[in-house]
Coordinates of C-alpha atoms in Angstrom, one line a residue:
X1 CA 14.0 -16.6 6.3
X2 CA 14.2 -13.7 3.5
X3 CA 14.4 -16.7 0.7
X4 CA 11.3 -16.2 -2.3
X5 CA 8.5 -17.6 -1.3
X6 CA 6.0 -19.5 -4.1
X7 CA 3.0 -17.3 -5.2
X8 CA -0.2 -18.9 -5.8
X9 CA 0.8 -18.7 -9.3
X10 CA 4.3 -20.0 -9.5
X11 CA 3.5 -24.1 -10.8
X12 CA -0.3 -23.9 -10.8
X13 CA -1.9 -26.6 -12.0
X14 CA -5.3 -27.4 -11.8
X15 CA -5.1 -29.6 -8.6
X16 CA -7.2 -28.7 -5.7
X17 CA -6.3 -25.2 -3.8
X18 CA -4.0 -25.7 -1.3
X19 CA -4.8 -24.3 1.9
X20 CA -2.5 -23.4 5.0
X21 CA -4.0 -23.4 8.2
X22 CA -1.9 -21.2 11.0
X23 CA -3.0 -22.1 14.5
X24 CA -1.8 -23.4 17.7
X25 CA -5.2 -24.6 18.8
X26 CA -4.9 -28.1 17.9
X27 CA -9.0 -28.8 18.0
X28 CA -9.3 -26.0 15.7
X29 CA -7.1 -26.8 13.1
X30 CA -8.0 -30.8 13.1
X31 CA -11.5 -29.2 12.8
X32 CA -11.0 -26.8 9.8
X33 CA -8.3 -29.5 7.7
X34 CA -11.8 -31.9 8.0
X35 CA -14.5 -29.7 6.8
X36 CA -12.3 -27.9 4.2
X37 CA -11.1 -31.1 2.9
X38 CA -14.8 -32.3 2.9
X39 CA -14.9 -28.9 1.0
X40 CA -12.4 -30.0 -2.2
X41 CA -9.2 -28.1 -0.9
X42 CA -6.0 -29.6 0.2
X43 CA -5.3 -28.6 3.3
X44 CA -2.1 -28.4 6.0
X45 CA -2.2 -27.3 9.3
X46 CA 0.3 -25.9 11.7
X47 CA 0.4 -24.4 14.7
X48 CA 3.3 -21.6 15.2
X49 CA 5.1 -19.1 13.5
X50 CA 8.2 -21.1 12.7
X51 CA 6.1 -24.0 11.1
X52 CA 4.3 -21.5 9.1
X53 CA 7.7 -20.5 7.3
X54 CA 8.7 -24.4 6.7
X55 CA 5.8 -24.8 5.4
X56 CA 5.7 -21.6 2.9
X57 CA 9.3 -22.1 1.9
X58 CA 8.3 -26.1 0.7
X59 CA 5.1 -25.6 -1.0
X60 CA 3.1 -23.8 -3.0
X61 CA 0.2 -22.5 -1.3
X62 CA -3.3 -20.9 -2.5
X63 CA -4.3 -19.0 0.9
X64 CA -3.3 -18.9 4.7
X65 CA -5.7 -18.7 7.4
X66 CA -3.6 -17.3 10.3
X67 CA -5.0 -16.9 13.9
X68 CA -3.8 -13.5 15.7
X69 CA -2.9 -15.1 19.0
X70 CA 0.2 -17.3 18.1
X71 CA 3.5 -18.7 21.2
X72 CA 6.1 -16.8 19.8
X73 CA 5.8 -14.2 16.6
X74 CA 1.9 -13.3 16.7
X75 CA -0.3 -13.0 13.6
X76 CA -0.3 -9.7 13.1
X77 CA 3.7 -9.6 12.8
X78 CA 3.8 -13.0 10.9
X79 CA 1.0 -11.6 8.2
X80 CA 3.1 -8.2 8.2
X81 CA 6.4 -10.2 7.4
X82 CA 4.3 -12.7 5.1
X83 CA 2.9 -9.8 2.9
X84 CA 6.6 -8.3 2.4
X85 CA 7.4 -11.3 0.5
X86 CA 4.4 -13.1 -0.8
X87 CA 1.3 -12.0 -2.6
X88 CA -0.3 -15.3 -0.9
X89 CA -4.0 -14.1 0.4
X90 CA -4.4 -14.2 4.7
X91 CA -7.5 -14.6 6.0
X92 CA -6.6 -13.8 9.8
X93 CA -8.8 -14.9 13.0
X94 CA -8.9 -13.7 16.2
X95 CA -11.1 -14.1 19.4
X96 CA -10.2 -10.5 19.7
X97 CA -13.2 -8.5 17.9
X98 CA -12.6 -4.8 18.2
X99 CA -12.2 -2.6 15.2
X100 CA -8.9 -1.5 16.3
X101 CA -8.1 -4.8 16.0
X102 CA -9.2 -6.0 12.7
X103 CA -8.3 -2.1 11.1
X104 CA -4.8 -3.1 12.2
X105 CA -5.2 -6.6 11.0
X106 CA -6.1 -5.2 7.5
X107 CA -3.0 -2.5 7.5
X108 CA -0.7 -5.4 7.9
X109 CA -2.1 -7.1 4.6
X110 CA -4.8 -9.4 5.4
X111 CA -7.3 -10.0 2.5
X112 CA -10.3 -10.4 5.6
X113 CA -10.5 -11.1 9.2
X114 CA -12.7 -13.0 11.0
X115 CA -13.5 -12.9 15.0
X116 CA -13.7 -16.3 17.0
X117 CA -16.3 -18.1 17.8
X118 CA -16.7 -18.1 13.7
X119 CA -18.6 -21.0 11.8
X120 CA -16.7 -23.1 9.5
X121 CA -19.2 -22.5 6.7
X122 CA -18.7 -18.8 6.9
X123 CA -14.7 -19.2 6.8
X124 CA -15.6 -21.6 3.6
X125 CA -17.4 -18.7 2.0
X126 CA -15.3 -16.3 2.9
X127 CA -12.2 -18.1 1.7
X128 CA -14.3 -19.0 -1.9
X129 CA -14.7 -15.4 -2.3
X130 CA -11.1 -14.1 -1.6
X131 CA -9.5 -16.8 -4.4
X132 CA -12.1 -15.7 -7.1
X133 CA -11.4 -12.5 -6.4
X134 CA -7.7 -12.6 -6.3
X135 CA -7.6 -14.5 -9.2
X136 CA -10.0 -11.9 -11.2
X137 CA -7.6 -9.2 -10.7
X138 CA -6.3 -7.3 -14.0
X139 CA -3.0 -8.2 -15.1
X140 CA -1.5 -4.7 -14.4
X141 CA -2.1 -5.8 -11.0
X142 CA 0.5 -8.6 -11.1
X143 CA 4.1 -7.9 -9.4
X144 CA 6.5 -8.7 -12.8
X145 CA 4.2 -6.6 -14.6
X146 CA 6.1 -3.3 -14.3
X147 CA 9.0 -3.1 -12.5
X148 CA 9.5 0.7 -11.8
X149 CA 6.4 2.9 -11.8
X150 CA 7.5 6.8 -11.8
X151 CA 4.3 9.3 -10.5
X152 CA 5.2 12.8 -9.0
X153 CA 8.3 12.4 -8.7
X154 CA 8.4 9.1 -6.9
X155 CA 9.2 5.8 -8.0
X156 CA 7.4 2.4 -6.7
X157 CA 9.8 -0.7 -7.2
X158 CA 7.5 -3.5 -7.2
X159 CA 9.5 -6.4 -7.0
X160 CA 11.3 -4.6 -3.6
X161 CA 8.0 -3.2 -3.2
X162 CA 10.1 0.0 -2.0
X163 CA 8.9 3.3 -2.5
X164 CA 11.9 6.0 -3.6
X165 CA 11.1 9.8 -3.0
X166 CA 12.5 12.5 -5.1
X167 CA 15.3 13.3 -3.0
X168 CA 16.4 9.3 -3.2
X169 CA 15.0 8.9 0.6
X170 CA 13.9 4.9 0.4
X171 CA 10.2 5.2 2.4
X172 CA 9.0 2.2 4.0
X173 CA 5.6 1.0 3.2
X174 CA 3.1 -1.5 5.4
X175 CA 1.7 -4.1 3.4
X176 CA -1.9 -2.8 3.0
X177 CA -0.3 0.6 2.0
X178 CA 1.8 -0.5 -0.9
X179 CA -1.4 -2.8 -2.2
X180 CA -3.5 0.3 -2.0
X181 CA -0.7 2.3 -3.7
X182 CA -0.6 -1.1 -6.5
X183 CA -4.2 -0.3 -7.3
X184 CA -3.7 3.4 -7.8
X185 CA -1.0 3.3 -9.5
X186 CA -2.8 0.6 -11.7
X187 CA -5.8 3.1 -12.4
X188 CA -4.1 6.9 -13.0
X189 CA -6.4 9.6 -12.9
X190 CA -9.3 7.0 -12.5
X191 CA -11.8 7.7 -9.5
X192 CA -12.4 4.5 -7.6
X193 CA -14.9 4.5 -4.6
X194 CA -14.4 2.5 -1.0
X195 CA -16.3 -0.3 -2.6
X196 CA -13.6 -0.8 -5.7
X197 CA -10.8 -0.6 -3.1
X198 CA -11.3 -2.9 -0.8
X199 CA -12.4 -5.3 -3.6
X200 CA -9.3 -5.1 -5.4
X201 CA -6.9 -4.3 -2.4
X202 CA -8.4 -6.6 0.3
X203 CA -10.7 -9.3 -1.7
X204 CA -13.8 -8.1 0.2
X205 CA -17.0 -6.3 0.1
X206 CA -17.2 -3.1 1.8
X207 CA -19.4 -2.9 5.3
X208 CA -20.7 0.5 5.8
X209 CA -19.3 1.4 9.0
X210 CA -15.4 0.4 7.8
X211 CA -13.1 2.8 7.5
X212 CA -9.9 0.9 6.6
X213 CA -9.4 2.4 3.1
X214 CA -9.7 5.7 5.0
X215 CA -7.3 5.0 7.4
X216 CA -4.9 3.5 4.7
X217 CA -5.3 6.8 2.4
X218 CA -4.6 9.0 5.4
X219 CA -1.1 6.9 5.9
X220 CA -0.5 6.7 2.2
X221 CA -0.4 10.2 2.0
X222 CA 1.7 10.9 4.7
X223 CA 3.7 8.7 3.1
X224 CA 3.9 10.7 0.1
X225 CA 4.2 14.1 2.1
X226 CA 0.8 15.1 0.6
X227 CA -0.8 17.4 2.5
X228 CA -4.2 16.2 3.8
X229 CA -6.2 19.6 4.0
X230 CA -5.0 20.1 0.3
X231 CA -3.6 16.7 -1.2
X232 CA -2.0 17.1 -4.5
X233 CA -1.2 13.2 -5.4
X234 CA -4.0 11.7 -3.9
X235 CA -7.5 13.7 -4.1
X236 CA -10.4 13.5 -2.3
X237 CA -13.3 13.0 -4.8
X238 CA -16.5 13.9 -2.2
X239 CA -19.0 11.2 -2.9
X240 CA -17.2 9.8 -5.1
X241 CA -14.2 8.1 -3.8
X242 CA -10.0 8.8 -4.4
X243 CA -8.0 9.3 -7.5
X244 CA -4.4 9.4 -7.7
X245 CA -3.9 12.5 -9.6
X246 CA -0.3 12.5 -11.6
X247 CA 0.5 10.5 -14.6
X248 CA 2.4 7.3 -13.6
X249 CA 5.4 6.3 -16.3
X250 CA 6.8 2.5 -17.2
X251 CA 10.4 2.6 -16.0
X252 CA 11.1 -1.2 -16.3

């Protein structure tokens, strides 16, 4: 199961968007396949884990809508294991509606998350929002842009999305935390607000009481062994947003 999976943009043609559906809740997914057909996508549906990976490894796919409550691997694992490999946006659902829920849902890569009961025309919208926006994304943004990025010391390997401290240590990175890394990276010495990040990390609009980019700085610079009272690679702009403050270098 660690074979390349197709991106979006691997063989895109101009063909409907190609929509996998991730849910063992066989009304459900009969239900979404019919109104996002109805909708002009092409759509498959399955309902575990292990299905999920068949599916991914034969055929390109545009975005997966993966429910959190799955028999065997659950959502949040399969969307953490799906973002090591795949830049493929997740839309994840859940009848589970806490924010400790969906903040964690986020970490693990999702591009949104959406709480059961939902309406199908709000996952439609939702889903028509995340491809524009993925597919608006500057090109530095793309994975075989820059293979090595160098900033204080570190280095970011993007196609092993691994990130090397100065000492050599390898220093794992969720999925959320390496796209957030991506985008500052992308934009050196650059302040971008909450708004900007979750647009161009997550695909969504920010809501006021959302703290995920928070959270994910917080864990980024732990990451990075940047001290949080007095970071040095990532500052605080107040009222402004975050900047990542070091020049970042081409290696490859």
């Amino acid at each position: 199961m660690n074979a390349p999976l197709l991106s979006p943009q691997d063989g895109r043609t101009d063909g409907p968007d190609h929509v996998l559906i991730v849910d063992d809740d066989a009304e459900i997914r009969t239900l979404l396949a019919t109104y996002l057909g109805r909708n002009g996508f092409k759509v498959s549906a399955v309902g575990d884990g292990r299905a999920m990976w068949r599916a991914l490894e034969g055929a390109r796919f545009d975005l997966v809508v993966l429910d959190l409550m799955l028999p065997g691997e659950d959502g949040l694992t399969l969307c953490r294991d799906l973002r090591a490999r795949s830049d493929i946006p997740v839309v994840m659902l859940t009848a589970r509606g806490e924010e400790t829920d969906r903040i964690v849902g986020l970490e693990m890569g999702a591009d949104d998350y959406l709480p059961k009961p939902f309406s199908a025309r709000e996952l439609l919208a939702r889903i028509k929002v995340i491809l524009r926006r993925a597919r608006s994304l500057p090109a530095n943004l793309q994975p075989d842009s820059a293979r090595r990025l160098q900033f204080a010391g570190w280095v970011l390997d993007t196609q092993a999305r691994q990130l090397e401290s100065p000492e050599g240590v390898v220093v794992a990175l969720s999925g959320a935390e390496y796209k957030l890394l991506r985008v500052l990276l992308a934009h050196p010495n650059r302040v971008l607000n909450r708004d900007q990040l979750l647009d161009l990390t997550q695909g969504r609009e920010a809501d006021p009481l959302d703290r995920a980019i928070d959270v994910q700085i917080s864990r980024l610079r732990h990451r990075l062994g940047d001290d949080s009272r007095d970071p040095r690679v990532i500052k605080t702009v107040r009222g402004e947003g975050y900047v990542l403050a070091a020049p970042v270098t081409v290696l490859a």
